[in-house]
């Protein structure tokens, strides 16, 4: 579909491995309440952070194709892991006819505005391994010291609903007390799930600026939609939001209600039915 054929009342496509991307949806809704959202949470493949870049690119491409088929006017990769390893690919494939937005660049831009000197970054194993944040920070803020740390237990804890709970407390204490993070003035939550426990993190690091990608991404999306005359200007919602998951879980439904403050009708959609992965599965046990 040529760009000019996309109407402003078309929905915005958003995806993540699970419910972390809902933090981005909430920020989008706060800024642009009448925009329609089609969300995909790839719960069947969660967590993304422990998988290979190749697997994540494969999942991301399939989800993006599903959302584009649904007629979205923009694609928001509401996952740092997928942004780190699949943004380039999705941008090359779809960027010529719709905006493809990742969560990494808006977060780095919001960091730049803070003028930091020592920055800690926590994220999934794959996001940290990709080195995307230190690379971008070096490019734009060469004098800033950067410490990166994978914190892989946090996504399963959040997806299981252990928020404001002694389990999240113990794990956060273990991670955030790491001597490597001593002396940071800013902590980047380089995983959209972590925005859910931002208050807990902030309470443990009261003197550190804690930044997440939800609001910066929503702000950037709004600017891009405006620039491209794709912002919906109607006085009422442009239609019903749709929320898909690749594997239904009660926790997702319960937590998503808690996040978005509304009841959402979850639809299960297995985009990979009958499909074998296009790469060798690792069958070794250890
Ligand atoms: N919300 C995803 C991110 O921002 C979580 C990744 C995962 O499923 O491990 O990276």
CSV table of C-alpha atoms and ligand atoms in Angstrom, one decimal:
chain,number,residue,atom,x,y,z
A,1,UNK,CA,0.0,0.0,0.0
A,2,UNK,CA,1.5,3.4,-1.0
A,3,UNK,CA,2.1,5.7,2.0
A,4,UNK,CA,-0.5,8.3,0.9
A,5,UNK,CA,-3.2,5.6,1.1
A,6,UNK,CA,-2.9,5.1,4.8
A,7,UNK,CA,-5.7,7.1,6.5
A,8,UNK,CA,-5.1,8.8,9.9
A,9,UNK,CA,-7.9,6.8,11.5
A,10,UNK,CA,-5.9,3.5,10.8
A,11,UNK,CA,-4.7,1.8,14.0
A,12,UNK,CA,-1.2,1.8,15.4
A,13,UNK,CA,0.5,-1.6,15.6
A,14,UNK,CA,2.5,-2.3,18.8
A,15,UNK,CA,4.3,-5.5,19.8
A,16,UNK,CA,6.4,-7.0,22.5
A,17,UNK,CA,7.2,-10.5,23.8
A,18,UNK,CA,4.5,-10.1,26.5
A,19,UNK,CA,3.0,-7.4,28.6
A,20,UNK,CA,6.0,-5.0,28.8
A,21,UNK,CA,4.8,-3.2,25.6
A,22,UNK,CA,1.6,-2.3,27.4
A,23,UNK,CA,3.6,0.3,29.3
A,24,UNK,CA,4.2,1.9,25.9
A,25,UNK,CA,0.5,1.5,25.0
A,26,UNK,CA,-0.4,3.3,28.2
A,27,UNK,CA,1.9,6.2,27.4
A,28,UNK,CA,0.5,6.4,23.9
A,29,UNK,CA,-3.0,6.4,25.3
A,30,UNK,CA,-2.2,9.2,27.7
A,31,UNK,CA,-0.9,11.4,24.9
A,32,UNK,CA,-3.3,10.3,22.1
A,33,UNK,CA,-6.4,8.8,23.8
A,34,UNK,CA,-8.4,8.4,20.6
A,35,UNK,CA,-5.8,6.5,18.6
A,36,UNK,CA,-6.7,2.9,18.0
A,37,UNK,CA,-4.1,0.2,19.0
A,38,UNK,CA,-3.6,-3.3,17.7
A,39,UNK,CA,-1.3,-5.0,20.2
A,40,UNK,CA,0.5,-8.3,19.8
A,41,UNK,CA,2.2,-10.0,22.9
A,42,UNK,CA,4.3,-12.9,21.8
A,43,UNK,CA,3.8,-14.8,25.0
A,44,UNK,CA,4.4,-18.2,23.4
A,45,UNK,CA,8.1,-17.2,22.8
A,46,UNK,CA,8.6,-15.1,26.0
A,47,UNK,CA,11.3,-14.3,27.2
A,48,UNK,CA,12.9,-12.9,24.1
A,49,UNK,CA,16.0,-11.9,26.0
A,50,UNK,CA,17.3,-15.4,26.4
A,51,UNK,CA,16.9,-16.4,22.7
A,52,UNK,CA,19.1,-15.9,19.7
A,53,UNK,CA,19.0,-12.7,17.6
A,54,UNK,CA,18.0,-14.9,14.6
A,55,UNK,CA,15.0,-16.3,16.5
A,56,UNK,CA,13.9,-12.8,17.5
A,57,UNK,CA,14.2,-11.5,14.0
A,58,UNK,CA,12.0,-14.4,12.8
A,59,UNK,CA,9.3,-13.7,15.4
A,60,UNK,CA,9.4,-9.9,14.8
A,61,UNK,CA,9.1,-10.3,11.0
A,62,UNK,CA,6.0,-12.6,11.4
A,63,UNK,CA,4.3,-10.2,13.9
A,64,UNK,CA,5.1,-7.2,11.8
A,65,UNK,CA,3.6,-8.8,8.7
A,66,UNK,CA,0.4,-9.7,10.7
A,67,UNK,CA,0.1,-6.1,12.0
A,68,UNK,CA,0.8,-4.6,8.5
A,69,UNK,CA,-1.9,-6.9,7.1
A,70,UNK,CA,-4.3,-5.4,9.6
A,71,UNK,CA,-3.7,-2.0,8.0
A,72,UNK,CA,-1.7,-0.3,10.7
A,73,UNK,CA,-0.4,3.2,10.0
A,74,UNK,CA,2.7,2.8,12.2
A,75,UNK,CA,4.7,-0.1,13.7
A,76,UNK,CA,6.0,0.3,17.2
A,77,UNK,CA,8.5,-2.2,18.4
A,78,UNK,CA,7.7,-1.9,22.1
A,79,UNK,CA,10.5,-4.3,23.1
A,80,UNK,CA,14.1,-3.3,23.6
A,81,UNK,CA,15.3,-6.8,22.7
A,82,UNK,CA,13.5,-6.8,19.4
A,83,UNK,CA,14.5,-3.2,18.8
A,84,UNK,CA,18.1,-4.1,19.3
A,85,UNK,CA,18.2,-7.0,16.9
A,86,UNK,CA,15.3,-6.6,14.5
A,87,UNK,CA,14.7,-2.9,14.0
A,88,UNK,CA,17.0,-2.6,11.0
A,89,UNK,CA,15.3,-5.5,9.2
A,90,UNK,CA,11.7,-4.2,9.9
A,91,UNK,CA,12.7,-0.7,8.9
A,92,UNK,CA,14.2,-1.9,5.6
A,93,UNK,CA,11.1,-3.9,4.9
A,94,UNK,CA,8.4,-1.5,5.9
A,95,UNK,CA,10.0,1.9,6.5
A,96,UNK,CA,9.3,3.1,3.0
A,97,UNK,CA,5.5,3.1,3.5
A,98,UNK,CA,4.9,3.5,7.2
A,99,UNK,CA,6.9,4.7,10.2
A,100,UNK,CA,8.7,2.0,12.1
A,101,UNK,CA,9.6,3.1,15.6
A,102,UNK,CA,11.8,1.4,18.1
A,103,UNK,CA,12.2,2.1,21.9
A,104,UNK,CA,16.0,2.4,22.0
A,105,UNK,CA,16.5,5.7,20.1
A,106,UNK,CA,13.8,7.7,22.1
A,107,UNK,CA,15.3,6.5,25.4
A,108,UNK,CA,18.8,7.5,24.4
A,109,UNK,CA,17.4,10.9,23.3
A,110,UNK,CA,15.7,11.3,26.6
A,111,UNK,CA,19.0,10.4,28.4
A,112,UNK,CA,20.8,13.0,26.3
A,113,UNK,CA,18.5,15.8,27.6
A,114,UNK,CA,19.5,14.8,31.2
A,115,UNK,CA,23.2,15.5,30.7
A,116,UNK,CA,24.4,12.5,32.8
A,117,UNK,CA,27.9,11.5,33.7
A,118,UNK,CA,27.7,7.9,34.8
A,119,UNK,CA,24.9,5.7,33.4
A,120,UNK,CA,23.9,2.2,34.4
A,121,UNK,CA,21.9,0.1,31.9
A,122,UNK,CA,19.8,-2.9,32.9
A,123,UNK,CA,18.1,-5.1,30.3
A,124,UNK,CA,17.7,-8.6,28.9
A,125,UNK,CA,20.8,-10.7,28.1
A,126,UNK,CA,20.3,-10.2,24.3
A,127,UNK,CA,19.8,-6.4,24.6
A,128,UNK,CA,23.0,-6.1,26.8
A,129,UNK,CA,24.9,-8.5,24.5
A,130,UNK,CA,23.9,-6.4,21.4
A,131,UNK,CA,25.8,-3.4,22.9
A,132,UNK,CA,23.3,-1.1,21.2
A,133,UNK,CA,23.0,1.3,24.2
A,134,UNK,CA,26.7,1.8,24.9
A,135,UNK,CA,27.3,2.3,21.2
A,136,UNK,CA,24.6,5.0,20.8
A,137,UNK,CA,25.6,6.7,24.0
A,138,UNK,CA,29.3,6.8,22.9
A,139,UNK,CA,28.2,8.3,19.6
A,140,UNK,CA,26.0,11.1,21.1
A,141,UNK,CA,27.6,11.5,24.6
A,142,UNK,CA,31.3,10.4,24.3
A,143,UNK,CA,32.2,11.6,27.8
A,144,UNK,CA,29.6,9.5,29.6
A,145,UNK,CA,30.7,6.4,31.5
A,146,UNK,CA,28.5,3.4,30.9
A,147,UNK,CA,27.9,0.3,32.9
A,148,UNK,CA,25.7,-2.4,31.4
A,149,UNK,CA,24.2,-5.3,33.3
A,150,UNK,CA,21.9,-8.1,32.2
A,151,UNK,CA,19.0,-8.7,34.7
A,152,UNK,CA,17.3,-11.7,33.1
A,153,UNK,CA,15.2,-12.7,36.1
A,154,UNK,CA,13.0,-9.6,36.0
A,155,UNK,CA,10.9,-10.4,33.0
A,156,UNK,CA,9.6,-13.8,34.3
A,157,UNK,CA,8.9,-12.2,37.7
A,158,UNK,CA,6.9,-9.4,36.2
A,159,UNK,CA,5.0,-11.7,33.8
A,160,UNK,CA,4.1,-13.9,36.8
A,161,UNK,CA,2.7,-10.9,38.6
A,162,UNK,CA,5.3,-10.7,41.4
A,163,UNK,CA,5.2,-6.9,41.6
A,164,UNK,CA,5.6,-5.1,44.9
A,165,UNK,CA,6.3,-8.5,46.3
A,166,UNK,CA,9.2,-10.0,48.4
A,167,UNK,CA,10.3,-11.9,45.4
A,168,UNK,CA,10.9,-8.8,43.2
A,169,UNK,CA,12.4,-7.1,46.3
A,170,UNK,CA,15.0,-9.8,46.8
A,171,UNK,CA,16.0,-10.0,43.1
A,172,UNK,CA,16.1,-6.3,42.7
A,173,UNK,CA,18.3,-5.9,45.8
A,174,UNK,CA,20.7,-8.5,44.5
A,175,UNK,CA,21.0,-6.9,41.0
A,176,UNK,CA,21.0,-3.2,42.0
A,177,UNK,CA,23.4,-3.6,44.9
A,178,UNK,CA,26.1,-4.8,42.5
A,179,UNK,CA,29.3,-2.8,43.1
A,180,UNK,CA,29.5,-2.1,39.3
A,181,UNK,CA,26.4,0.2,39.6
A,182,UNK,CA,27.9,2.3,42.5
A,183,UNK,CA,28.2,6.0,41.6
A,184,UNK,CA,25.7,6.0,38.7
A,185,UNK,CA,23.6,9.1,38.4
A,186,UNK,CA,21.2,7.6,35.9
A,187,UNK,CA,19.7,4.2,35.4
A,188,UNK,CA,18.2,3.2,32.0
A,189,UNK,CA,15.5,0.6,32.2
A,190,UNK,CA,16.4,-1.0,28.8
A,191,UNK,CA,13.4,-3.4,28.9
A,192,UNK,CA,9.8,-2.3,28.5
A,193,UNK,CA,8.7,-4.7,31.2
A,194,UNK,CA,10.9,-2.9,33.8
A,195,UNK,CA,8.7,0.2,33.7
A,196,UNK,CA,6.2,-1.8,35.6
A,197,UNK,CA,8.5,-2.0,38.6
A,198,UNK,CA,10.0,1.5,38.2
A,199,UNK,CA,8.7,2.6,41.6
A,200,UNK,CA,10.4,-0.3,43.3
A,201,UNK,CA,13.6,0.4,41.5
A,202,UNK,CA,13.5,4.1,42.3
A,203,UNK,CA,12.8,3.3,46.0
A,204,UNK,CA,16.1,1.2,46.1
A,205,UNK,CA,18.1,3.9,44.3
A,206,UNK,CA,16.6,7.2,45.7
A,207,UNK,CA,19.4,9.4,44.4
A,208,UNK,CA,19.5,8.0,40.9
A,209,UNK,CA,17.5,9.2,37.9
A,210,UNK,CA,15.6,6.2,36.6
A,211,UNK,CA,14.5,6.4,33.0
A,212,UNK,CA,12.3,4.1,30.9
A,213,UNK,CA,11.3,4.1,27.3
A,214,UNK,CA,7.5,4.3,27.5
A,215,UNK,CA,6.9,8.1,27.5
A,216,UNK,CA,9.9,9.0,25.3
A,217,UNK,CA,8.6,6.5,22.7
A,218,UNK,CA,5.0,7.8,22.8
A,219,UNK,CA,6.3,11.4,22.5
A,220,UNK,CA,8.5,10.4,19.5
A,221,UNK,CA,5.6,8.5,17.9
A,222,UNK,CA,3.3,11.5,18.2
A,223,UNK,CA,5.9,13.8,16.5
A,224,UNK,CA,6.4,11.3,13.7
A,225,UNK,CA,2.6,10.9,13.1
A,226,UNK,CA,2.2,14.6,13.2
A,227,UNK,CA,5.0,15.2,10.7
A,228,UNK,CA,3.5,12.6,8.3
A,229,UNK,CA,0.0,13.9,8.6
A,230,UNK,CA,-1.1,10.6,10.2
A,231,UNK,CA,-2.3,11.9,13.6
A,232,UNK,CA,-5.9,11.0,14.2
A,233,UNK,CA,-7.8,14.2,15.0
A,234,UNK,CA,-11.3,12.8,15.7
A,235,UNK,CA,-13.1,13.7,18.9
A,236,UNK,CA,-13.9,10.0,19.8
A,237,UNK,CA,-11.8,6.9,19.5
A,238,UNK,CA,-11.3,5.8,15.9
A,239,UNK,CA,-12.4,2.3,16.8
A,240,UNK,CA,-12.0,-0.7,19.1
A,241,UNK,CA,-8.5,-1.6,20.2
A,242,UNK,CA,-7.4,-5.2,19.6
A,243,UNK,CA,-5.1,-7.2,21.9
A,244,UNK,CA,-3.6,-10.5,20.6
A,245,UNK,CA,-1.3,-13.0,22.4
A,246,UNK,CA,0.3,-16.0,20.8
A,247,UNK,CA,-0.4,-18.0,24.0
A,248,UNK,CA,-3.2,-17.1,26.4
A,249,UNK,CA,-2.4,-16.7,30.0
A,250,UNK,CA,-4.7,-15.6,32.9
A,251,UNK,CA,-1.8,-13.5,34.4
A,252,UNK,CA,-1.5,-11.6,31.1
A,253,UNK,CA,-5.2,-10.7,31.2
A,254,UNK,CA,-5.2,-9.9,34.9
A,255,UNK,CA,-2.1,-7.7,34.6
A,256,UNK,CA,-3.1,-6.0,31.4
A,257,UNK,CA,-6.3,-4.9,33.1
A,258,UNK,CA,-4.2,-3.5,35.9
A,259,UNK,CA,-1.9,-1.7,33.5
A,260,UNK,CA,-4.4,-0.2,31.2
A,261,UNK,CA,-7.1,0.4,33.7
A,262,UNK,CA,-9.7,-1.2,31.5
A,263,UNK,CA,-11.0,-4.6,30.6
A,264,UNK,CA,-9.4,-5.9,27.5
A,265,UNK,CA,-10.7,-8.8,25.4
A,266,UNK,CA,-7.6,-10.9,24.7
A,267,UNK,CA,-7.6,-12.9,21.5
A,268,UNK,CA,-5.2,-15.8,21.0
A,269,UNK,CA,-3.5,-15.9,17.7
A,270,UNK,CA,-0.9,-18.5,16.9
A,271,UNK,CA,1.0,-17.0,13.9
A,272,UNK,CA,3.4,-19.9,13.8
A,273,UNK,CA,1.0,-22.8,13.7
A,274,UNK,CA,2.4,-25.7,11.7
A,275,UNK,CA,5.5,-23.9,11.0
A,276,UNK,CA,9.0,-25.2,11.8
A,277,UNK,CA,11.7,-22.7,12.5
A,278,UNK,CA,14.0,-21.9,9.7
A,279,UNK,CA,17.1,-22.6,11.7
A,280,UNK,CA,18.5,-25.6,13.6
A,281,UNK,CA,17.0,-26.1,17.0
A,282,UNK,CA,19.5,-26.7,19.8
A,283,UNK,CA,18.5,-30.1,21.2
A,284,UNK,CA,21.4,-30.4,23.6
A,285,UNK,CA,20.4,-30.3,27.3
A,286,UNK,CA,23.4,-28.6,28.7
B,1,LIG,N1,9.9,-6.2,27.0
B,1,LIG,C1,11.0,-6.9,26.4
B,1,LIG,C2,12.2,-5.9,26.2
B,1,LIG,O1,12.0,-4.7,26.3
B,1,LIG,C3,11.2,-8.1,27.2
B,1,LIG,C4,12.1,-9.1,26.5
B,1,LIG,C5,11.9,-10.5,27.0
B,1,LIG,O2,10.9,-11.1,26.7
B,1,LIG,O3,12.9,-11.1,27.5
B,1,LIG,O4,13.3,-6.3,26.0
